[in-house]
Coordinates of C-alpha atoms in Angstrom, one line a residue:
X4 CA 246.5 74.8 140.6
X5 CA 245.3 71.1 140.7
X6 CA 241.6 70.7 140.7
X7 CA 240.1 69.0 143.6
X8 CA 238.6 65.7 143.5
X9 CA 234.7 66.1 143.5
X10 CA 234.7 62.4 145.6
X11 CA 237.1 61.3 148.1
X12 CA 238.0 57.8 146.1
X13 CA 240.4 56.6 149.3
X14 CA 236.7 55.6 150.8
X15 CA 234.5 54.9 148.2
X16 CA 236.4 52.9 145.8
X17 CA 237.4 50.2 148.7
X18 CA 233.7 50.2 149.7
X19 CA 232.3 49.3 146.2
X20 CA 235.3 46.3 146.1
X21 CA 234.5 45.0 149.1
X22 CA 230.7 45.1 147.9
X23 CA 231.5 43.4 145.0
X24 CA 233.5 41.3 146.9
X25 CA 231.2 40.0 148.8
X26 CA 227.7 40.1 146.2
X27 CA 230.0 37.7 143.7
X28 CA 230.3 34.5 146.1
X29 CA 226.9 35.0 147.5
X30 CA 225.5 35.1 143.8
X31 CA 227.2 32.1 142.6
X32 CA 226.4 30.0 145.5
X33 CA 222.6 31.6 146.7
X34 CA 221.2 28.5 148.3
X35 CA 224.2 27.8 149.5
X36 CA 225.1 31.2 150.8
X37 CA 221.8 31.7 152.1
X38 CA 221.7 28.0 154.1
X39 CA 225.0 29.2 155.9
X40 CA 224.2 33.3 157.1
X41 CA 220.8 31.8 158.4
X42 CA 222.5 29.1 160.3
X43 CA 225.1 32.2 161.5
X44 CA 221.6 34.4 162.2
X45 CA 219.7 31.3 164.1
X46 CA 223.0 31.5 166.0
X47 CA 223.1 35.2 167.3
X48 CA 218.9 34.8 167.9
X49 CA 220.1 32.1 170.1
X50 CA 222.9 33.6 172.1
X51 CA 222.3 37.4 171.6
X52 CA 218.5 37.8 171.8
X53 CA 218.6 39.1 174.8
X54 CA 221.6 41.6 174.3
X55 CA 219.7 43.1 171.2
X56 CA 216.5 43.7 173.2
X57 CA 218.2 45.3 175.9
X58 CA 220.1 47.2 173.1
X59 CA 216.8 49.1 171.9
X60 CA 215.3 49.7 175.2
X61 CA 218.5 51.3 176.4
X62 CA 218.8 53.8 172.8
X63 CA 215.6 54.5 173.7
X64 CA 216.8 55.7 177.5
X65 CA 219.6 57.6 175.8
X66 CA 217.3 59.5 173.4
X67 CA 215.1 60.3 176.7
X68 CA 218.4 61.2 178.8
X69 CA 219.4 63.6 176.0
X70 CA 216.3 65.0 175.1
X71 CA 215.3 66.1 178.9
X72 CA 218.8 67.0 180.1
X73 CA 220.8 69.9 179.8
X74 CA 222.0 68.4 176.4
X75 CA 218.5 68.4 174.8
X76 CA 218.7 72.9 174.9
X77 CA 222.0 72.7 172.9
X78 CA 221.1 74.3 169.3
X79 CA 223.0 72.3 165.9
X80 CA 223.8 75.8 164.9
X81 CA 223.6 79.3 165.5
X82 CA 220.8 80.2 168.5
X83 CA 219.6 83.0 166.7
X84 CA 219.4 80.7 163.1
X85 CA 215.4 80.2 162.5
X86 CA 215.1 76.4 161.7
X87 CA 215.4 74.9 158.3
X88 CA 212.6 73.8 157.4
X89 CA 208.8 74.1 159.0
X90 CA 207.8 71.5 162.1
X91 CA 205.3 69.8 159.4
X92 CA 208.2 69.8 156.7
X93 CA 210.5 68.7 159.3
X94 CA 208.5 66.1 160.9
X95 CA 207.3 65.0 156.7
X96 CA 210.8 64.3 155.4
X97 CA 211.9 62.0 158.9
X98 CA 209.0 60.4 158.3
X99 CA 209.3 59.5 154.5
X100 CA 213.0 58.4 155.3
X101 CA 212.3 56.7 158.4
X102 CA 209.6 54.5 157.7
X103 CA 210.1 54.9 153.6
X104 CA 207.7 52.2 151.7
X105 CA 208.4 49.2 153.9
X106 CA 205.4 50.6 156.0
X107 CA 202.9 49.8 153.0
X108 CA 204.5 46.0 153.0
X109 CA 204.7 45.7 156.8
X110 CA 201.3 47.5 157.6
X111 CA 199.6 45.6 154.8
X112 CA 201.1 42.2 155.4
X113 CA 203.2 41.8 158.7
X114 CA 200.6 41.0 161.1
X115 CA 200.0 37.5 158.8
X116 CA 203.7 36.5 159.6
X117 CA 202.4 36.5 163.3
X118 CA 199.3 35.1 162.9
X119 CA 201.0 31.9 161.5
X120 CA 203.6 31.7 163.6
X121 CA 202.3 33.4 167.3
X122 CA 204.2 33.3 170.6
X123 CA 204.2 30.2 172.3
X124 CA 200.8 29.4 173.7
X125 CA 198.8 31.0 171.2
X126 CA 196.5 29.1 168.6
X127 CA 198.0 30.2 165.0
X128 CA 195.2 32.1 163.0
X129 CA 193.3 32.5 166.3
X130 CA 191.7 36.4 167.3
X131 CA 194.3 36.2 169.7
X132 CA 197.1 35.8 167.1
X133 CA 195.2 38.5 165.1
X134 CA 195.7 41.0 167.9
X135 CA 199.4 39.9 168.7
X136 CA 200.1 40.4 164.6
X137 CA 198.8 44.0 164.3
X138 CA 200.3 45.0 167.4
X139 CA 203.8 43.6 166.5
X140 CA 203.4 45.0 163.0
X141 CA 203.4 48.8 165.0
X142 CA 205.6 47.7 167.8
X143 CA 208.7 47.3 164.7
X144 CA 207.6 51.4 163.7
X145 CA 208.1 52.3 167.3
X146 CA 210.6 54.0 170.0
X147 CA 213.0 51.7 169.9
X148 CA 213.7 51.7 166.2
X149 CA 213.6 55.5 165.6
X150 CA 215.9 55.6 168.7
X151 CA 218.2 53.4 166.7
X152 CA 218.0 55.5 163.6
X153 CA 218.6 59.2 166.1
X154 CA 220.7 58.3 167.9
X155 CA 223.9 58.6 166.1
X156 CA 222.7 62.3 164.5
X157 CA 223.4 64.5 167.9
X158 CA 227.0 63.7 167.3
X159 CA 226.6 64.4 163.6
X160 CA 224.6 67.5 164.0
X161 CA 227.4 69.2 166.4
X162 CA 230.3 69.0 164.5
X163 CA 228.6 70.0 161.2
X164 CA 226.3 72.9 162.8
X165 CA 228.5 73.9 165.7
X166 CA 232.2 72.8 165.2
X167 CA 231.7 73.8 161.7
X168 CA 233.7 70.7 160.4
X169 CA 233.7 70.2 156.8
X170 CA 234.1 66.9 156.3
X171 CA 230.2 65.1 157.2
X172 CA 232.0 61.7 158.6
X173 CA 231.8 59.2 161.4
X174 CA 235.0 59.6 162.2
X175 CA 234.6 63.2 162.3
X176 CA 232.6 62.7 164.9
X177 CA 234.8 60.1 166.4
X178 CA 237.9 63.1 166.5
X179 CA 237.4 63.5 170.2
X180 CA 237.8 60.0 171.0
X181 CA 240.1 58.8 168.8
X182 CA 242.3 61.7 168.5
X183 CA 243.8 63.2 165.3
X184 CA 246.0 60.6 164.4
X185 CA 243.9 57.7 164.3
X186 CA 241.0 59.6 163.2
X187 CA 242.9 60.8 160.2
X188 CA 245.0 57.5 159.7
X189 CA 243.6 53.6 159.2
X190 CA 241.0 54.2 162.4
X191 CA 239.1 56.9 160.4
X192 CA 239.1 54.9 156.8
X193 CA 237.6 51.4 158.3
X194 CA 234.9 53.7 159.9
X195 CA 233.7 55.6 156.6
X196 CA 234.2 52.6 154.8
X197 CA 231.8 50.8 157.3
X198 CA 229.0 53.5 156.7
X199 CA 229.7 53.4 152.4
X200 CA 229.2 49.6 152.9
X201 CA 226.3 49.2 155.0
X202 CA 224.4 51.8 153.1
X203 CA 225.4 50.6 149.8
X204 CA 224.4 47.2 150.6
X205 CA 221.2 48.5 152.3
X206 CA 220.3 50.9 149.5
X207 CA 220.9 47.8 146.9
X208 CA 218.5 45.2 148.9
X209 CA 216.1 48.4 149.4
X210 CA 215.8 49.0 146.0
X211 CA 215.8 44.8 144.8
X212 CA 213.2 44.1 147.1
X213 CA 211.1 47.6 146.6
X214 CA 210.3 46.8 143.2
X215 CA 208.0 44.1 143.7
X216 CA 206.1 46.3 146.2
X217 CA 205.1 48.3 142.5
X218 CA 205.7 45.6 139.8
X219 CA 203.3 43.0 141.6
X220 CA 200.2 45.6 141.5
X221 CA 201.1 46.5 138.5
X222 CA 201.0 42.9 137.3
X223 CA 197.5 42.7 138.8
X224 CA 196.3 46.2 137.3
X225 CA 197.6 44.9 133.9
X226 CA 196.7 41.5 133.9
X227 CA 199.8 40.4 133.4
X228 CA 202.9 38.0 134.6
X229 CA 205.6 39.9 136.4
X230 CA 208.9 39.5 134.2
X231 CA 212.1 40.7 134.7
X232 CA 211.6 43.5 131.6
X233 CA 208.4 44.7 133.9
X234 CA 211.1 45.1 136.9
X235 CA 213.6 46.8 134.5
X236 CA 211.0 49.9 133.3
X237 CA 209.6 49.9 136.9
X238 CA 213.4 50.4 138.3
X239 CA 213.8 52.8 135.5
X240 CA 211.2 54.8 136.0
X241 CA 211.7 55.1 139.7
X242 CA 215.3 55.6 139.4
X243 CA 214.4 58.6 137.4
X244 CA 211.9 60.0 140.1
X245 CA 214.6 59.8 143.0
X246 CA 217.4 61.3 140.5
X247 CA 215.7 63.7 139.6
X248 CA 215.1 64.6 143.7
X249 CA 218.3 64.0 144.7
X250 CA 219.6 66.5 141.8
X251 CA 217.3 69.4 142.9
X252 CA 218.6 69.4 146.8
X253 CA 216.5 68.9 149.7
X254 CA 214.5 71.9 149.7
X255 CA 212.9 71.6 146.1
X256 CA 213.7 67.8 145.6
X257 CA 213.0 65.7 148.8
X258 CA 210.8 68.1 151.4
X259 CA 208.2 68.5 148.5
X260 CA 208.0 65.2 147.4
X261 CA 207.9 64.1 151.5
X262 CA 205.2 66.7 152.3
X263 CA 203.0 66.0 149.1
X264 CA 203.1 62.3 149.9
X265 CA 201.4 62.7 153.5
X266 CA 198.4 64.6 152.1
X267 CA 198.4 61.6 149.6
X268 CA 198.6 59.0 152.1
X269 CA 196.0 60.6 154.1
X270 CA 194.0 61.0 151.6
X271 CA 194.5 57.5 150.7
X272 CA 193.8 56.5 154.1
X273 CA 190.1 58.2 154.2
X274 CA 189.4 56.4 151.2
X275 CA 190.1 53.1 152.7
X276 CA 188.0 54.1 156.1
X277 CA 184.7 55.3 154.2
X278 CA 184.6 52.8 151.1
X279 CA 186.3 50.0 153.3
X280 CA 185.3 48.3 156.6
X281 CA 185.8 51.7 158.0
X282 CA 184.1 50.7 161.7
X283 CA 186.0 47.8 162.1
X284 CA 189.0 49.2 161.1
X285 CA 188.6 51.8 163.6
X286 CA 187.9 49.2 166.3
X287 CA 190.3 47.2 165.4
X288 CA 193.0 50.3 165.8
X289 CA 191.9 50.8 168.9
X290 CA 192.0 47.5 170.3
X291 CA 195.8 47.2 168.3
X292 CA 197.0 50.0 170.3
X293 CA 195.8 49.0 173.5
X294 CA 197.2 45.5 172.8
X295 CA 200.4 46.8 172.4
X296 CA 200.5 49.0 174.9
X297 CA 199.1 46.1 177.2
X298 CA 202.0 43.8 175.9
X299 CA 204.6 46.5 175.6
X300 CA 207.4 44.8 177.8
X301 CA 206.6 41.4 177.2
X302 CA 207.7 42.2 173.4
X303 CA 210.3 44.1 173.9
X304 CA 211.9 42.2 176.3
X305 CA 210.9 38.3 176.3
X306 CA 213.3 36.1 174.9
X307 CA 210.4 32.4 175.6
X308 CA 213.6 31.5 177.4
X309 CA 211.3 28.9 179.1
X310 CA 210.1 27.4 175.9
X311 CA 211.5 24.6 174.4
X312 CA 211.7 24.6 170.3
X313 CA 212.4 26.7 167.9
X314 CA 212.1 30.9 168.6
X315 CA 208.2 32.2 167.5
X316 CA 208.3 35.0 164.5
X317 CA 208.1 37.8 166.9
X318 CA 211.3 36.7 168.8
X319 CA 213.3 36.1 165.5
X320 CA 212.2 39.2 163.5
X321 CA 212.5 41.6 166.5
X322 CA 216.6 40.9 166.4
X323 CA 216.8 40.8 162.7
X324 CA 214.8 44.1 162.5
X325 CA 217.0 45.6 164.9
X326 CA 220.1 44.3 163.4
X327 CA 218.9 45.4 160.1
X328 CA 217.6 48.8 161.4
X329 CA 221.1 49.3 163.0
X330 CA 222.8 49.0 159.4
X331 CA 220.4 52.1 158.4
X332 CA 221.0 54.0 161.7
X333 CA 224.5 55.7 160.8
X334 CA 222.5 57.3 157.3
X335 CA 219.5 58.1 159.3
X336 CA 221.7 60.4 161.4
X337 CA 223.9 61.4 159.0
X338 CA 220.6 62.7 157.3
X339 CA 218.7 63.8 160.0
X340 CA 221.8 66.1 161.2
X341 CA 222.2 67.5 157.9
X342 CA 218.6 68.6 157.9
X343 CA 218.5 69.6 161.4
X344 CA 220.4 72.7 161.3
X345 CA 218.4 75.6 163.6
X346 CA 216.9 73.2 165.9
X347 CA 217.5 71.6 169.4
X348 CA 219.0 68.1 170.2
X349 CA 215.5 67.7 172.2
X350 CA 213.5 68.6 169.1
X351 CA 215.1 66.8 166.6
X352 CA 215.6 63.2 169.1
X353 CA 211.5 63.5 170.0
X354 CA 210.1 64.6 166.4
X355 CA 211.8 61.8 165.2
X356 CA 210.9 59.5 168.0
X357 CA 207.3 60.4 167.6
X358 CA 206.4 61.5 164.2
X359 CA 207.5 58.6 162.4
X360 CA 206.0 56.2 165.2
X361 CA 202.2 58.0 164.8
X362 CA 202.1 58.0 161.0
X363 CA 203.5 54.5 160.8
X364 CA 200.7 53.1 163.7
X365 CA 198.0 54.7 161.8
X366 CA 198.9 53.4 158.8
X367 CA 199.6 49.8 160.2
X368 CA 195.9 50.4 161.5
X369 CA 194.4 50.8 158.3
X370 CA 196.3 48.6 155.7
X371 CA 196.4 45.8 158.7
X372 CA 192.7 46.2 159.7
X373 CA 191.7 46.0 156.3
X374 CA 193.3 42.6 155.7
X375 CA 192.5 41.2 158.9
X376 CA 188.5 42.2 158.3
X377 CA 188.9 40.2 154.8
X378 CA 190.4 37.3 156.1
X379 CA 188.1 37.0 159.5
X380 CA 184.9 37.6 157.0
X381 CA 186.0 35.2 154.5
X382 CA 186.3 37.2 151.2
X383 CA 189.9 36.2 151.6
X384 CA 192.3 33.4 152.4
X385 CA 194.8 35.7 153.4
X386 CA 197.3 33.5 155.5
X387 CA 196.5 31.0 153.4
X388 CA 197.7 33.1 150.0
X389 CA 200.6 34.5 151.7
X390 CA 202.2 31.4 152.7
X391 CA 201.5 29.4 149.3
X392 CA 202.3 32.6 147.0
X393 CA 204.3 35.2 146.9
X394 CA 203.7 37.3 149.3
X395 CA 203.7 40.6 147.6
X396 CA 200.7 39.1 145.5
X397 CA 198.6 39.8 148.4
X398 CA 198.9 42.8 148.0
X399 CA 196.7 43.8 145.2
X400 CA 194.3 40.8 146.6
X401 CA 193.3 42.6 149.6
X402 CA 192.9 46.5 147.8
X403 CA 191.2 44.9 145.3
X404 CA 188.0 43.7 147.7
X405 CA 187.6 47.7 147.5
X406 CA 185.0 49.5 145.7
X407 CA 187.4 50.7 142.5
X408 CA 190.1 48.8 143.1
X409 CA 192.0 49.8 140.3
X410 CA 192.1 52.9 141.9
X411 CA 192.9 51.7 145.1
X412 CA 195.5 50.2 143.8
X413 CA 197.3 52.8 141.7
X414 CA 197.3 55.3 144.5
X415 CA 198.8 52.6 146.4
X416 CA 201.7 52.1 144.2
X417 CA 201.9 56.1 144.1
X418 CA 202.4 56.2 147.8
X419 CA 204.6 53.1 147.8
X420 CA 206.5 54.9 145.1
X421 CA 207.0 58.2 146.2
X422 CA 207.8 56.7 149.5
X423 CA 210.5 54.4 148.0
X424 CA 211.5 57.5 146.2
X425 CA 212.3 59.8 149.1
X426 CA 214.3 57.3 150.9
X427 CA 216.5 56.4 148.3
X428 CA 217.0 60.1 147.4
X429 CA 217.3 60.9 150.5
X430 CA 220.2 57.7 150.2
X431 CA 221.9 58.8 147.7
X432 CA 222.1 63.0 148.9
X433 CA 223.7 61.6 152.1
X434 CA 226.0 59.2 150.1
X435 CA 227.3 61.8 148.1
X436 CA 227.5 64.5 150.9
X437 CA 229.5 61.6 152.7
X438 CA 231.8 61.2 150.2
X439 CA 232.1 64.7 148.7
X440 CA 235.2 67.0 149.3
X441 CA 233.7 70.1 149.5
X442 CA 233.0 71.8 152.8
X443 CA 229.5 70.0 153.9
X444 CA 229.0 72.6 156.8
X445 CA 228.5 75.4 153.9
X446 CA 227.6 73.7 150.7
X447 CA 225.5 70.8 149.5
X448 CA 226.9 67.9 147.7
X449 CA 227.8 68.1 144.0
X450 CA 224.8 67.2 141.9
X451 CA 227.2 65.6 139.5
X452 CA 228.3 63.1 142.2
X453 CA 224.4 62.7 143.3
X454 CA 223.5 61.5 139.8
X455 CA 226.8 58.9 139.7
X456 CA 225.6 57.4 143.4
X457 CA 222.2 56.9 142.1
X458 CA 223.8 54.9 138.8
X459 CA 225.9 52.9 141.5
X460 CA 222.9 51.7 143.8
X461 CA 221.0 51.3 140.5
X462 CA 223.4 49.2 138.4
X463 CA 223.6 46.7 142.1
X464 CA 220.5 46.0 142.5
X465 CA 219.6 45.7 138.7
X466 CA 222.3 42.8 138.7
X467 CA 222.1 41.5 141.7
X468 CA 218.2 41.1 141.3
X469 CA 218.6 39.1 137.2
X470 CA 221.0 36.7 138.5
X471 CA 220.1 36.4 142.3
X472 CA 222.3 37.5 145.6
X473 CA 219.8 39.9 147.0
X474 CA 218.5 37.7 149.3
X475 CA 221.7 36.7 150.8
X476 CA 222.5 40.3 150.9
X477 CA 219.5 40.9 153.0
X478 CA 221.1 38.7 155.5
X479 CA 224.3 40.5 155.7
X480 CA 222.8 43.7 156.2
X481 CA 221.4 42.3 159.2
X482 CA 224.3 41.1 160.4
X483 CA 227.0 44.2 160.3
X484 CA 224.5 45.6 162.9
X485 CA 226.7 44.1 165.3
X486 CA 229.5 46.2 164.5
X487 CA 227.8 49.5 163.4
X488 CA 225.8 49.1 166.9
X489 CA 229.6 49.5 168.9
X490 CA 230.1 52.9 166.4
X491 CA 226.2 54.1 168.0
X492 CA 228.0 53.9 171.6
X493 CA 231.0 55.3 170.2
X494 CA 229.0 58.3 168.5
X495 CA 226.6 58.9 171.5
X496 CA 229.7 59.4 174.2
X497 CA 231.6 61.2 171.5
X498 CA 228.3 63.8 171.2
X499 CA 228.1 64.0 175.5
X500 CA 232.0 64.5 175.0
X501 CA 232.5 67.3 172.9
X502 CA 228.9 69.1 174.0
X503 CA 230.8 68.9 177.7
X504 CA 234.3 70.4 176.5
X505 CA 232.4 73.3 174.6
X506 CA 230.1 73.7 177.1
X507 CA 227.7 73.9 174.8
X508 CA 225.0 73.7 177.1
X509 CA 225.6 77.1 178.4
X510 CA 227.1 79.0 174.9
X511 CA 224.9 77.7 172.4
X512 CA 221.4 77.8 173.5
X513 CA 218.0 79.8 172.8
X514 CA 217.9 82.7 175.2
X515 CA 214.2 83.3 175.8
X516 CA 214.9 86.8 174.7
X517 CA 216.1 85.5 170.9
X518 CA 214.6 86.7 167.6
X519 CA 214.7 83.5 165.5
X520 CA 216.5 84.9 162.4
X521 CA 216.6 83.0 158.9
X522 CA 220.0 81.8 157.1
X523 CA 219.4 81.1 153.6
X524 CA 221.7 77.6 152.1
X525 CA 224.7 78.2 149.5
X526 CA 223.9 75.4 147.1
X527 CA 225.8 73.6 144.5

């Protein structure tokens, strides 16, 4: 008998082509490349700002709609299944792949980006422009993103939990719409080759412009240049970490490395409140949050339509974000249903809805309010050093006005890189559960096949960071969003769909008499 192909190549060979098809041009032509997708991106913020606003608020109605209807009792799985994993261990691993270690570079640095460039009327560098920049920094960790990133997984969740499909696919998901021919035929391949290209492409510029999140506090710890070799044993070392997680599974790779890293954080976040400006910071939380909330609408929703000249940061960055976000929402789902076996549409839309949100506006609180109390009392230039250097140099600037900075700053890069860790294990688990043969709805993906994903991503970014390409790359992440965000709509009436035709809302819900049993996981 004919041994079975550990990886379906009919999908993942075409996507790495079509990668490579598209990193070589954009490498040997970056300024060039670069010049053109922005003037394509200034485009679609000119035309489409308002559809990609609208686009967030209305996931975000959708996640409500399901949670709170009879759609939100459906279980992914058997009623009687006790849950996975733990509420805390649940809520720790959506969190570390949600927000990842972009939080660290956003919470840390974001609100300067605003404070240069504020919405029309506002004095750049003004308290007012410090207020907008801290509470934009935690509107991009908020409902609308995580509904971007969950909003995909109810679809994903029911036909791997409930229908029992063995193949963990978009188009699986898309059978009900699309039938069995298409879904099986060309329809089927362009959608999984879709997903293999936008996370491949994400994963790449994830892991290109990671790095420097480690290599330039390492540089400051060291006192020493950052170089391409520094990059190299930086990459390498962290490509080990999230191999080596991605090997041992989910339960002893990625859920302790998640959970460990929120005690760390927090810890890390006391240490910042009592040797830091711990008062202000406090205050400055506060008034962040009621800023926001104050402001909510206006920033989701305003377009300066009535303005005249070019869009404010705010109004630019909100549709790249969500365009970029949208490129990461079909392996947010994909992951989130895969670990979501045992629990309720509602729990698993409004954990990841909230968790990730509260963790990632408490940590904009502190790494934001820290910076913004050194550059309001003068120890630091900070908008001035993040427009005239590179801005990940700031970085290490701002933890070292801390008592021990050294230590501030190597728990910093611990954080940043178990966070960068877990997301890109988390990457590369879903990746080869995506592309795997074997029955997903039973086993876990070969750990062969997670090791060769993790050389693939690894090898891209390596090459596309020595001779350039991840900038444009950046770019077109951001703009197959438009594509992948037609798929979401797709995915969200095929999930309302098939829970209607099985009825699921009556056959495969929690009686309030059920005894929550455990399933144990065959593994692989």
């Amino acid at each position: 008998m004919r041994k079975k192909n550990l990886i379906d190549y009919g999908i993942f060979v075409p996507s790495l082509i079509i990668i490579i098809a598209i990193s070589i041009p954009f490498t040997l032509y970056e300024a060039e490349s670069l010049k053109l997708l922005n003037s394509i991106f200034d485009y679609i913020v000119e035309v489409f700002s308002w559809g990609y606003l609208w686009y967030g608020i209305i996931l975000v109605a959708a996640g409500l709609y399901f949670s709170f209807s009879k759609y939100g009792q459906v279980v992914l799985g058997d009623p009687k299944e006790k849950p996975r994993f733990t509420l805390f261990e649940y809520a720790s691993i959506l969190i570390a792949m949600g927000v990842g270690s972009t939080i660290m570079r956003t919470g840390m640095l974001q609100w300067t980006s605003v404070a240069n460039d504020p919405p029309a009327g506002v004095e750049p560098g003004s308290t007012e422009a410090l207020l907008w920049g801290n509470a934009y920094s935690m509107f991009l960790w908020g409902f609308q993103v995580f509904a971007i990133f969950v909003m995909i997984a109810p679809a994903m969740g029911y036909i791997l939990h409930v229908r029992k499909r063995p193949l963990m696919r978009i188009s699986e998901a898309c059978r009900v719409i699309f039938g069995d021919k298409l879904t099986d035929g060309w329809a089927g391949k362009v959608l999984d080759i879709l997903f293999l290209v936008s996370i491949l492409a994400g994963a790449s510029v994830t892991l290109g412009l990671g790095a420097p999140i480690i290599t330039h506090n390492l540089s400051a710890l060291l006192g020493m240049n950052v170089t391409f070799g520094m990059t190299i044993i930086v990459t390498i070392v962290w490509v080990f970490l999230f191999s080596l997680s991605a090997y041992l599974g989910i339960e002893k790779g990625i859920k302790r490395l998640s959970t460990w890293n929120m005690y760390l954080a927090g810890i890390f976040a006391i240490f910042i409140l009592i040797a830091g400006p711990g008062v202000f910071i406090l205050n400055y939380f506060s008034d962040s949050v009621y800023f926001l909330l104050s402001n909510y609408l206006n920033i989701s929703l305003n377009t300066g339509s009535v303005y005249e000249g070019k869009a404010s940061h705010i109004q630019s960055n909100t549709v790249f974000w969500y365009a970029y976000s949208a490129t990461w929402a079909m392996l947010h789902s994909v992951f989130a249903a895969k670990i979501s076996r045992g629990r309720t549409i509602k729990e698993m839309i409004l954990t990841y809805l909230l968790a990730p949100t509260l963790i990632s506006w408490i940590a904009t609180g502190v790494l934001g309010g820290l910076g913004v109390h050194r550059y309001l009392n003068g120890d630091l230039s900070v908008l001035n050093l993040v427009e005239e250097n590179e801005r990940m140099a700031a970085i290490p600037e701002i933890l070292s006005t801390l008592p021990i900075a050294e230590f501030s700053i190597i728990v910093f890069m611990i954080v940043a890189l178990i966070f960068l860790t877990t997301t890109l294990d988390s990457t590369t688990y879903t990746v080869a559960a995506y592309t795997s043969t074997r029955d997903m709805s039973k086993f876990e993906p070969p750990k062969v096949l997670r090791i060769v994903i993790a050389a693939v991503i690894t090898l891209m970014a390596l090459v596309l960071m020595r001779i350039g390409g991840l900038p444009p790359l950046e770019v077109i992440s951001g703009l197959m969003g438009l594509p992948i965000i037609i798929v979401q709509f797709l995915l969200i009436y095929a999930a309302k769909r098939m829970i209607d035709v099985d009825q699921a809302w009556k056959n495969n819900v929690r009686s309030k008499n059920t005894n929550l049993r455990s399933k144990s996981t065959n593994t692989g």
